[in-house]
Short mmCIF file of C-alpha atoms in Angstrom, two decimals:
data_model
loop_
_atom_site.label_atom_id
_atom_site.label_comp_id
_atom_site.label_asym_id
_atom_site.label_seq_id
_atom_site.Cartn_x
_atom_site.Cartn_y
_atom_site.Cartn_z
CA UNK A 1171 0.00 0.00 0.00
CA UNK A 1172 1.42 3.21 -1.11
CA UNK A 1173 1.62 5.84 1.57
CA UNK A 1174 0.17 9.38 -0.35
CA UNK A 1175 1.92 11.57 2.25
CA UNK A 1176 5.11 10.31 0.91
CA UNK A 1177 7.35 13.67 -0.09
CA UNK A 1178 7.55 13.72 -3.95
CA UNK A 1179 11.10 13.59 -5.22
CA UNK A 1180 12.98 16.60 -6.78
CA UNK A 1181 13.09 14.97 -10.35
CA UNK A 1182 9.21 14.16 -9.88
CA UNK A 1183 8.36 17.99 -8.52
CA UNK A 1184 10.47 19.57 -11.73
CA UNK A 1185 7.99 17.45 -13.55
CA UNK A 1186 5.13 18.47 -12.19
CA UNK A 1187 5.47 22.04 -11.55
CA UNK A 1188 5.18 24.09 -14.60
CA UNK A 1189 8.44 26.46 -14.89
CA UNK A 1190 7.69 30.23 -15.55
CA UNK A 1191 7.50 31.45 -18.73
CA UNK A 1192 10.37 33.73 -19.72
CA UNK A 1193 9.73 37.17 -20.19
CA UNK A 1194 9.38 38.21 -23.89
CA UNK A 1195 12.00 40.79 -25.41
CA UNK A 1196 11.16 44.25 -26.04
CA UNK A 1197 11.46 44.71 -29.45
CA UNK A 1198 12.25 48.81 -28.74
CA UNK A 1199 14.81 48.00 -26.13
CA UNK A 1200 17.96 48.75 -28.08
CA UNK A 1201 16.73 51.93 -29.43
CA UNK A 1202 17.90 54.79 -28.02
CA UNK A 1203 16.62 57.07 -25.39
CA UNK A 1204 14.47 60.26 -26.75
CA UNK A 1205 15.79 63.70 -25.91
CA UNK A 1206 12.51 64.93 -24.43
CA UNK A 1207 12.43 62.20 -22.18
CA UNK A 1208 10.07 59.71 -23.54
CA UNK A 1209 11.67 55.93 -24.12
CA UNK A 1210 12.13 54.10 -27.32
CA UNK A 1211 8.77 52.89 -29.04
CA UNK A 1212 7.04 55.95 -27.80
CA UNK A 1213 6.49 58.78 -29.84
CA UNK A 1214 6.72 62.16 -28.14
CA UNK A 1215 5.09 65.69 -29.11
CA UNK A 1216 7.08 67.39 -31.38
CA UNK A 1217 10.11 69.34 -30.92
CA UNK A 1218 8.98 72.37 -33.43
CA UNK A 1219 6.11 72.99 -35.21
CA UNK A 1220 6.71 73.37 -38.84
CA UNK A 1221 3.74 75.27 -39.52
CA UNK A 1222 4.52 78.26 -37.94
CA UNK A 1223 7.82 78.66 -40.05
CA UNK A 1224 7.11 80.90 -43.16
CA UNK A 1225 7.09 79.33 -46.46
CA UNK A 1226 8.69 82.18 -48.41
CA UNK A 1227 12.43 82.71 -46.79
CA UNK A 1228 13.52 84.41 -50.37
CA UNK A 1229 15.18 87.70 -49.98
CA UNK A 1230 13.86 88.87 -53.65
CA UNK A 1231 10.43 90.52 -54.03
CA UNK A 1232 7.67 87.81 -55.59
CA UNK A 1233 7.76 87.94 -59.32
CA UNK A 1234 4.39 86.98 -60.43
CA UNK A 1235 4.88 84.34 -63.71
CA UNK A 1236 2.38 84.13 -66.86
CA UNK A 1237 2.25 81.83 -69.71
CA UNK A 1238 0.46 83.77 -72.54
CA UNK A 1239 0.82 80.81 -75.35
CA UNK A 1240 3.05 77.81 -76.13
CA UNK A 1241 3.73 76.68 -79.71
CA UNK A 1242 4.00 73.09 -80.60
CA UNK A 1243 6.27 72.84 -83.53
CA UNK A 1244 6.60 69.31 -85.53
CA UNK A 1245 9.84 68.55 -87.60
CA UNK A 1246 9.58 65.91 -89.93
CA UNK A 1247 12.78 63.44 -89.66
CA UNK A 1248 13.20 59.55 -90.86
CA UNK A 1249 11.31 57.51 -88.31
CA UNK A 1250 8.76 60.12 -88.09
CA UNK A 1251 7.63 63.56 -86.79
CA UNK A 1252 9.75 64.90 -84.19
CA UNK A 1253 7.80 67.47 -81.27
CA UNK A 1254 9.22 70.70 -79.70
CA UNK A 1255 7.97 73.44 -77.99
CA UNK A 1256 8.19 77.19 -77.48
CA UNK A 1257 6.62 79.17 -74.41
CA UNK A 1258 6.02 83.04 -74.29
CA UNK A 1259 6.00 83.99 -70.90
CA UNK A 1260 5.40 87.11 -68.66
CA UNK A 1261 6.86 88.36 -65.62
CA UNK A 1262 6.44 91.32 -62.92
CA UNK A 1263 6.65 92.43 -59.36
CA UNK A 1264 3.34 94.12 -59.74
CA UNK A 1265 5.40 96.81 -58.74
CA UNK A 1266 6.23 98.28 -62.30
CA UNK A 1267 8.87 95.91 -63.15
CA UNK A 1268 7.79 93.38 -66.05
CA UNK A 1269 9.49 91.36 -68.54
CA UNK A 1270 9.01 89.26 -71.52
CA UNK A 1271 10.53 85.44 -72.47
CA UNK A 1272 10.61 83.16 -74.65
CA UNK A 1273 12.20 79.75 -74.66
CA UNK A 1274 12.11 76.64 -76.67
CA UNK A 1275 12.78 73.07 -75.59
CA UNK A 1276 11.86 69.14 -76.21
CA UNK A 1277 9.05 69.56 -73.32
CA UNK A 1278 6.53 71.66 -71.85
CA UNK A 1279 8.27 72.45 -68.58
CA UNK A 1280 11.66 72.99 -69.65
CA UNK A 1281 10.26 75.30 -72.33
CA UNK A 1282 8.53 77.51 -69.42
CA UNK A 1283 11.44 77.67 -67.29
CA UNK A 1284 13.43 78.39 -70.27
CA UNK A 1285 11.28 81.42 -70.68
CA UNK A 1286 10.72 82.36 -67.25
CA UNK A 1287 14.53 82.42 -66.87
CA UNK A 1288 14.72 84.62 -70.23
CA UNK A 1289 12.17 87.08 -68.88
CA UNK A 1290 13.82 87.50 -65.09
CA UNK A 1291 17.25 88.68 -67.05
CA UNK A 1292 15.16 91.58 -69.27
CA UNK A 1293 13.29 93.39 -66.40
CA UNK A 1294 11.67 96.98 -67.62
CA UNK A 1295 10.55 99.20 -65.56
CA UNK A 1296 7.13 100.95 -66.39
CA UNK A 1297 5.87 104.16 -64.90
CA UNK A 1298 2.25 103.85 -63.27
CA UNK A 1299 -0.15 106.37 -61.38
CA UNK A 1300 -1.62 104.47 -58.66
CA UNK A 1301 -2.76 101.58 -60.25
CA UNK A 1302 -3.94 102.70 -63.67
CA UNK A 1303 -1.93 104.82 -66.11
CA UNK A 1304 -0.87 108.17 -66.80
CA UNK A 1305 -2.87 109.16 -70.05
CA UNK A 1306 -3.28 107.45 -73.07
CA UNK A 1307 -0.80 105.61 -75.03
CA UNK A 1308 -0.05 103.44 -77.90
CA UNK A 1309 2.18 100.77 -78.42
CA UNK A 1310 3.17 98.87 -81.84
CA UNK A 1311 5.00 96.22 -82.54
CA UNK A 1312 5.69 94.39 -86.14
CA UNK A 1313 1.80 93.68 -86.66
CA UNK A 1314 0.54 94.70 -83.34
CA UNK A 1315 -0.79 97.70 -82.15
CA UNK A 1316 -2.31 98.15 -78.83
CA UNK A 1317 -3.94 100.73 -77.07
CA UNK A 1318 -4.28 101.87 -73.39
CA UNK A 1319 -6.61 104.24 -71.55
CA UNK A 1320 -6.71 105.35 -68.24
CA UNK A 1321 -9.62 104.28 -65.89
CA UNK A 1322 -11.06 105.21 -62.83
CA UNK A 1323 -11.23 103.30 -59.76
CA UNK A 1324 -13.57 100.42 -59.83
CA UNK A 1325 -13.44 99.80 -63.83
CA UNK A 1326 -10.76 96.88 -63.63
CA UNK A 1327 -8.81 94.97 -66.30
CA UNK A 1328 -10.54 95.40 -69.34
CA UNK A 1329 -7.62 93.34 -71.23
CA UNK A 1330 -7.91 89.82 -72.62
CA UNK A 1331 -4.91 87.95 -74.19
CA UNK A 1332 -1.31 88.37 -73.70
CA UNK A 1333 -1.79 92.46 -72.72
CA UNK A 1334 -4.16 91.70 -69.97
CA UNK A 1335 -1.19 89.13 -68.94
CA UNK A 1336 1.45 91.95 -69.08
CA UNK A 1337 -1.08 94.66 -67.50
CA UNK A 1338 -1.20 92.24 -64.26
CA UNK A 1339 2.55 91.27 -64.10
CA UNK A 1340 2.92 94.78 -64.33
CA UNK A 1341 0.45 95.86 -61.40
CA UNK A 1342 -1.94 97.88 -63.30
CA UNK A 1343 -5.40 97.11 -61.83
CA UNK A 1344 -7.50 99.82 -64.10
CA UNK A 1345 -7.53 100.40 -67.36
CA UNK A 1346 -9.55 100.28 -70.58
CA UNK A 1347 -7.41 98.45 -73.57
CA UNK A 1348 -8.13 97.79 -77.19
CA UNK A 1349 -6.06 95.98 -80.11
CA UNK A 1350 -6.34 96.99 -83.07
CA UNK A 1351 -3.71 95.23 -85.21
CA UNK A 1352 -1.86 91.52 -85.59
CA UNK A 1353 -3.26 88.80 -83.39
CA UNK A 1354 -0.08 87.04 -82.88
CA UNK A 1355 0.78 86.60 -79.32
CA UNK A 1356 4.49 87.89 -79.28
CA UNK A 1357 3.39 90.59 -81.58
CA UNK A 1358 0.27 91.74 -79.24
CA UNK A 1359 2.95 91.36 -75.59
CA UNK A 1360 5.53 93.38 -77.24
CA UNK A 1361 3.18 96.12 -78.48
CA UNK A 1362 1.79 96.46 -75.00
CA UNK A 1363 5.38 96.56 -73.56
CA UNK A 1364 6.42 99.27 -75.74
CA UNK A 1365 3.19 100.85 -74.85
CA UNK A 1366 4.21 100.92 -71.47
CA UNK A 1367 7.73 102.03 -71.88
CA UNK A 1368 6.07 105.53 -73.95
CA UNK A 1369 4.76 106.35 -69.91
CA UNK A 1370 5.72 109.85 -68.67
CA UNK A 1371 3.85 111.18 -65.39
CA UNK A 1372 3.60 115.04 -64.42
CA UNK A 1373 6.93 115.16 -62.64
CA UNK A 1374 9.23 114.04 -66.29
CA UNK A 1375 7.44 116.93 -68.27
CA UNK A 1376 8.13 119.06 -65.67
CA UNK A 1377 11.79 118.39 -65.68
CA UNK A 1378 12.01 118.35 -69.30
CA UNK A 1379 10.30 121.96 -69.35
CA UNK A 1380 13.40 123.50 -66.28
CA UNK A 1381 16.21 121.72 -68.27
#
């Protein structure tokens, strides 16, 4: 008869006493510790806030860029018909400084930077009164011939095209406008530049009168 208060051997206890279960690893227990404090795995709040930081950090005034028209020009080769393109663009501070571009490349974009970059080198400056003109004016060009009126406050851009383009690089906010030649693009932007270089306010006739 067995006795069942009979101690139960090491070997025999081992067996029937479960051993604890190891603890797992932490997977984020080589990283490295956070400088605010917080341990690895754990995200913390954010040392800056990018949103506050201003977007612009240029030192050069905003040039306002236009595409009036790009030109898709096919050249006829062996294996087929070969693409390019040209860009006229427009650019101004809105200040009274404007210029005109034009640039030609294999694709779209590299033809507009082409003729942004063109335009930023051949900056004009136009004299304004306020934001409408001086008197009347007007401007040719080859074909084109453009001409600009004065407005009052209120009237707005009455432009369409490439001059209402150069009128808004340009700042000019009233003003009536009419062409009256060409319909080509670089020959309707050009008139209007020149139209705007032929400016003279009170002050220039008044020197021209002392001298």
């Amino acid at each position: 008869m067995s006795n069942e208060n009979a101690p139960i051997s090491e070997p025999a206890a081992a067996a029937v006493a479960p051993a604890p279960a190891a603890p797992s690893p932490n997977p984020y227990s080589n990283r490295p510790q956070r400088r605010d404090g917080h341990g690895g795995g754990q995200r913390g709040p954010r040392r800056d806030n990018r949103r506050d930081q201003p977007q612009n950090t240029g030192d050069g005034p905003a040039m306002v860029e236009k595409v009036v028209f790009i030109n898709r020009c096919a050249k006829v080769v062996k294996g087929g018909r070969r693409f390019s393109f040209a860009a006229l663009t427009v650019v101004g501070d809105q200040k009274g400084n404007i210029g005109v571009g034009y640039g030609k490349a294999n694709e779209v974009p590299d033809a507009i930077k082409k003729s942004t970059e063109h335009a930023k080198k051949k900056l004009m400056h136009v004299k304004l009164k306020g934001d409408t003109i001086p008197h009347d004016v007007t401007g040719e060009f080859d074909g084109g011939k453009v001409l600009l009126k004065p407005a009052s406050p209120g009237t707005g851009l009455i432009a369409g095209g490439g001059v209402r383009a150069v009128l808004e690089a340009a700042g000019i906010k009233n003003v009536l406008t009419k062409s009256m030649g060409s319909k080509n693009h670089i020959a309707v932007v050009n008139a209007t530049v020149n139209a705007l270089l032929q400016l003279r306010l009170a002050e220039d006739f008044t020197k021209l009168r002392q001298a």
